[in-house]
Amino acid sequence: HVVVVGELSPQDLHDLLCELYAYHRLQSLTVVVLSPKEPTPELQLLLNVPLYRRRVVYLFGSALKESDLDRAKMSTASACFVLGNRRNTDSQEEDQRTIIRCWAVRDYAPQVRMFVQLFDRRNKFQVNFAEHIMCIDEIKNGLLATSCVCPGASTFLTLLLHTSRVKEGTETASWQHLYGKCSANEVYEIALSESSLFSRFAGKNFLFAASWVFRK
């Protein structure tokens, strides 16, 4: 199981669960949400969806309390996601809460892999023990800069990172139909030697692959 620590809105939790369970190898994964806020009616409605009812456990508690970390079985978790509240207008205050939660989790279960979400990159050094750190401002600025150099890059990267829910072929305009068809494509992990399309690139250099794609 994995543990998600933080104050999540129904939309935040829905987005997270959609991305987790979109990957077929994670279909049997149990998600434990440890939140300092009691679930709202909207959140309870989401947790009662048949897809999540037996897979998601919501715990009202604090990551700063050892008893609540015991309830979440943090010591045996395969990973811990510490997320900030995106609706808090004070990003520094929210980062400080996230950092304190990270310290508490690391002190309780130092062997657990941590995925941390921060808003300000200047706070990264305080959680440099985490295996993965994502800073919102870095991503936004990076996408903006990349889009200036290569227009459309932000859309391309967003479609790669997000599981699309666009229904293919339901749009009337030709460009919308093409957008829906292409955004519905998915990325899967596969051994190069097992691929009927890409096995030809085994042992080849980038120049060979680029020239082949260009000719096609």
GROMACS .gro file of C-alpha atoms in nm:
model
  216
    1HIS     CA    1   0.000   0.000   0.000
    2VAL     CA    2   0.095   0.367  -0.031
    3VAL     CA    3   0.015   0.649   0.209
    4VAL     CA    4  -0.095   0.995   0.096
    5VAL     CA    5  -0.043   1.267   0.358
    6GLY     CA    6  -0.205   1.607   0.330
    7GLU     CA    7  -0.524   1.806   0.308
    8LEU     CA    8  -0.679   1.704  -0.023
    9SER     CA    9  -0.989   1.837  -0.193
   10PRO     CA   10  -1.219   1.590  -0.371
   11GLN     CA   11  -1.077   1.703  -0.707
   12ASP     CA   12  -0.716   1.662  -0.589
   13LEU     CA   13  -0.783   1.310  -0.462
   14HIS     CA   14  -0.978   1.219  -0.773
   15ASP     CA   15  -0.691   1.332  -0.998
   16LEU     CA   16  -0.439   1.137  -0.792
   17LEU     CA   17  -0.645   0.817  -0.791
   18CYS     CA   18  -0.714   0.841  -1.164
   19GLU     CA   19  -0.342   0.860  -1.238
   20LEU     CA   20  -0.251   0.580  -0.997
   21TYR     CA   21  -0.512   0.334  -1.117
   22ALA     CA   22  -0.466   0.417  -1.484
   23TYR     CA   23  -0.152   0.201  -1.471
   24HIS     CA   24  -0.258  -0.163  -1.498
   25ARG     CA   25   0.013  -0.288  -1.259
   26LEU     CA   26  -0.130  -0.074  -0.980
   27GLN     CA   27  -0.490  -0.192  -1.005
   28SER     CA   28  -0.462  -0.390  -0.681
   29LEU     CA   29  -0.281  -0.114  -0.490
   30THR     CA   30  -0.435   0.010  -0.164
   31VAL     CA   31  -0.420   0.386  -0.103
   32VAL     CA   32  -0.433   0.515   0.256
   33VAL     CA   33  -0.513   0.885   0.287
   34LEU     CA   34  -0.399   1.044   0.615
   35SER     CA   35  -0.557   1.388   0.641
   36PRO     CA   36  -0.595   1.641   0.925
   37LYS     CA   37  -0.947   1.724   0.801
   38GLU     CA   38  -1.256   1.509   0.827
   39PRO     CA   39  -1.394   1.403   0.488
   40THR     CA   40  -1.650   1.638   0.338
   41PRO     CA   41  -1.975   1.503   0.188
   42GLU     CA   42  -1.824   1.542  -0.160
   43LEU     CA   43  -1.517   1.346  -0.053
   44GLN     CA   44  -1.730   1.073   0.103
   45LEU     CA   45  -1.921   1.048  -0.223
   46LEU     CA   46  -1.593   0.996  -0.410
   47LEU     CA   47  -1.475   0.731  -0.163
   48ASN     CA   48  -1.801   0.539  -0.214
   49VAL     CA   49  -1.745   0.503  -0.588
   50PRO     CA   50  -1.726   0.126  -0.654
   51LEU     CA   51  -1.382   0.160  -0.811
   52TYR     CA   52  -1.238   0.311  -0.491
   53ARG     CA   53  -1.456   0.162  -0.218
   54ARG     CA   54  -1.229  -0.138  -0.152
   55ARG     CA   55  -0.904   0.028  -0.254
   56VAL     CA   56  -0.897   0.362  -0.073
   57VAL     CA   57  -0.891   0.406   0.306
   58TYR     CA   58  -0.942   0.754   0.450
   59LEU     CA   59  -0.799   0.821   0.797
   60PHE     CA   60  -0.867   1.139   0.991
   61GLY     CA   61  -0.543   1.210   1.174
   62SER     CA   62  -0.207   1.384   1.174
   63ALA     CA   63   0.128   1.272   1.037
   64LEU     CA   64   0.284   1.435   1.344
   65LYS     CA   65   0.131   1.173   1.574
   66GLU     CA   66   0.296   0.834   1.598
   67SER     CA   67  -0.037   0.668   1.676
   68ASP     CA   68  -0.185   0.793   1.348
   69LEU     CA   69   0.122   0.679   1.154
   70ASP     CA   70   0.070   0.338   1.317
   71ARG     CA   71  -0.290   0.334   1.197
   72ALA     CA   72  -0.174   0.412   0.844
   73LYS     CA   73   0.090   0.133   0.868
   74MET     CA   74   0.349   0.380   0.747
   75SER     CA   75   0.642   0.152   0.834
   76THR     CA   76   0.528  -0.111   0.584
   77ALA     CA   77   0.418   0.127   0.307
   78SER     CA   78   0.589   0.100  -0.030
   79ALA     CA   79   0.579   0.479  -0.071
   80CYS     CA   80   0.456   0.798   0.094
   81PHE     CA   81   0.320   1.100  -0.093
   82VAL     CA   82   0.328   1.426   0.103
   83LEU     CA   83   0.115   1.681  -0.079
   84GLY     CA   84   0.038   2.045  -0.009
   85ASN     CA   85  -0.297   2.218  -0.026
   86ARG     CA   86  -0.310   2.391  -0.363
   87ARG     CA   87  -0.596   2.613  -0.246
   88ASN     CA   88  -0.393   2.777   0.029
   89THR     CA   89  -0.298   3.128  -0.090
   90ASP     CA   90   0.006   3.135   0.142
   91SER     CA   91   0.248   2.899  -0.033
   92GLN     CA   92   0.524   2.948   0.225
   93GLU     CA   93   0.294   2.850   0.509
   94GLU     CA   94   0.179   2.542   0.318
   95ASP     CA   95   0.538   2.443   0.238
   96GLN     CA   96   0.629   2.466   0.607
   97ARG     CA   97   0.344   2.231   0.694
   98THR     CA   98   0.460   1.990   0.426
   99ILE     CA   99   0.820   2.004   0.549
  100ILE     CA  100   0.720   1.929   0.910
  101ARG     CA  101   0.512   1.633   0.793
  102CYS     CA  102   0.807   1.505   0.591
  103TRP     CA  103   1.037   1.525   0.893
  104ALA     CA  104   0.785   1.334   1.103
  105VAL     CA  105   0.743   1.059   0.843
  106ARG     CA  106   1.119   1.025   0.786
  107ASP     CA  107   1.181   1.003   1.161
  108TYR     CA  108   0.912   0.736   1.201
  109ALA     CA  109   0.986   0.528   0.889
  110PRO     CA  110   1.325   0.620   0.739
  111GLN     CA  111   1.311   0.333   0.489
  112VAL     CA  112   0.993   0.450   0.314
  113ARG     CA  113   1.033   0.618  -0.025
  114MET     CA  114   0.900   0.973  -0.019
  115PHE     CA  115   0.741   1.180  -0.294
  116VAL     CA  116   0.712   1.543  -0.183
  117GLN     CA  117   0.522   1.833  -0.341
  118LEU     CA  118   0.643   2.184  -0.265
  119PHE     CA  119   0.543   2.522  -0.403
  120ASP     CA  120   0.871   2.714  -0.365
  121ARG     CA  121   1.195   2.563  -0.492
  122ARG     CA  122   1.389   2.750  -0.222
  123ASN     CA  123   1.249   2.506   0.033
  124LYS     CA  124   1.385   2.196  -0.139
  125PHE     CA  125   1.699   2.181   0.076
  126GLN     CA  126   1.485   2.120   0.385
  127VAL     CA  127   1.357   1.788   0.246
  128ASN     CA  128   1.663   1.683   0.046
  129PHE     CA  129   1.638   1.338   0.206
  130ALA     CA  130   1.326   1.265  -0.002
  131GLU     CA  131   1.374   1.047  -0.308
  132HIS     CA  132   1.152   1.264  -0.528
  133ILE     CA  133   1.073   1.635  -0.488
  134MET     CA  134   0.833   1.822  -0.717
  135CYS     CA  135   0.821   2.202  -0.704
  136ILE     CA  136   0.517   2.370  -0.856
  137ASP     CA  137   0.696   2.694  -0.945
  138GLU     CA  138   0.979   2.507  -1.117
  139ILE     CA  139   0.736   2.313  -1.332
  140LYS     CA  140   0.534   2.621  -1.425
  141ASN     CA  141   0.841   2.830  -1.511
  142GLY     CA  142   1.001   2.540  -1.697
  143LEU     CA  143   0.691   2.482  -1.909
  144LEU     CA  144   0.661   2.853  -1.981
  145ALA     CA  145   1.025   2.881  -2.089
  146THR     CA  146   1.003   2.567  -2.302
  147SER     CA  147   0.687   2.693  -2.473
  148CYS     CA  148   0.868   3.017  -2.568
  149VAL     CA  149   1.139   2.819  -2.743
  150CYS     CA  150   0.910   2.548  -2.879
  151PRO     CA  151   0.543   2.652  -2.907
  152GLY     CA  152   0.309   2.371  -2.813
  153ALA     CA  153   0.563   2.198  -2.587
  154SER     CA  154   0.356   2.258  -2.273
  155THR     CA  155   0.051   2.092  -2.431
  156PHE     CA  156   0.262   1.800  -2.549
  157LEU     CA  157   0.418   1.742  -2.206
  158THR     CA  158   0.083   1.781  -2.030
  159LEU     CA  159  -0.074   1.517  -2.252
  160LEU     CA  160   0.217   1.282  -2.181
  161LEU     CA  161   0.193   1.328  -1.804
  162HIS     CA  162  -0.185   1.330  -1.769
  163THR     CA  163  -0.422   1.046  -1.842
  164SER     CA  164  -0.659   1.190  -2.098
  165ARG     CA  165  -1.033   1.147  -2.058
  166VAL     CA  166  -1.120   1.288  -2.401
  167LYS     CA  167  -1.362   1.057  -2.580
  168GLU     CA  168  -1.214   0.973  -2.916
  169GLY     CA  169  -1.425   1.059  -3.217
  170THR     CA  170  -1.704   1.247  -3.037
  171GLU     CA  171  -1.599   1.594  -3.154
  172THR     CA  172  -1.749   1.754  -3.463
  173ALA     CA  173  -1.469   1.986  -3.579
  174SER     CA  174  -1.181   1.815  -3.758
  175TRP     CA  175  -0.912   1.961  -3.532
  176GLN     CA  176  -1.106   1.857  -3.222
  177HIS     CA  177  -1.143   1.507  -3.358
  178LEU     CA  178  -0.768   1.487  -3.425
  179TYR     CA  179  -0.687   1.630  -3.079
  180GLY     CA  180  -0.918   1.382  -2.908
  181LYS     CA  181  -0.779   1.090  -3.105
  182CYS     CA  182  -0.415   1.173  -3.033
  183SER     CA  183  -0.461   1.273  -2.668
  184ALA     CA  184  -0.625   0.937  -2.602
  185ASN     CA  185  -0.297   0.759  -2.681
  186GLU     CA  186  -0.118   0.610  -2.383
  187VAL     CA  187   0.243   0.540  -2.285
  188TYR     CA  188   0.342   0.192  -2.168
  189GLU     CA  189   0.665   0.042  -2.041
  190ILE     CA  190   0.795  -0.247  -2.254
  191ALA     CA  191   1.128  -0.419  -2.312
  192LEU     CA  192   1.288  -0.299  -2.637
  193SER     CA  193   1.348  -0.653  -2.760
  194GLU     CA  194   0.977  -0.739  -2.716
  195SER     CA  195   0.847  -0.449  -2.922
  196SER     CA  196   0.741  -0.529  -3.277
  197LEU     CA  197   0.796  -0.165  -3.375
  198PHE     CA  198   1.101  -0.050  -3.181
  199SER     CA  199   1.310  -0.369  -3.165
  200ARG     CA  200   1.480  -0.254  -3.484
  201PHE     CA  201   1.649   0.024  -3.284
  202ALA     CA  202   1.829  -0.215  -3.046
  203GLY     CA  203   2.201  -0.137  -3.058
  204LYS     CA  204   2.148   0.157  -3.294
  205ASN     CA  205   2.244   0.518  -3.227
  206PHE     CA  206   2.019   0.823  -3.213
  207LEU     CA  207   2.109   0.929  -3.568
  208PHE     CA  208   1.972   0.601  -3.706
  209ALA     CA  209   1.648   0.633  -3.508
  210ALA     CA  210   1.603   1.001  -3.603
  211SER     CA  211   1.658   0.934  -3.974
  212TRP     CA  212   1.412   0.643  -3.969
  213VAL     CA  213   1.144   0.858  -3.802
  214PHE     CA  214   1.210   1.140  -4.048
  215ARG     CA  215   1.164   0.911  -4.349
  216LYS     CA  216   0.836   0.778  -4.207
   0.00000   0.00000   0.00000
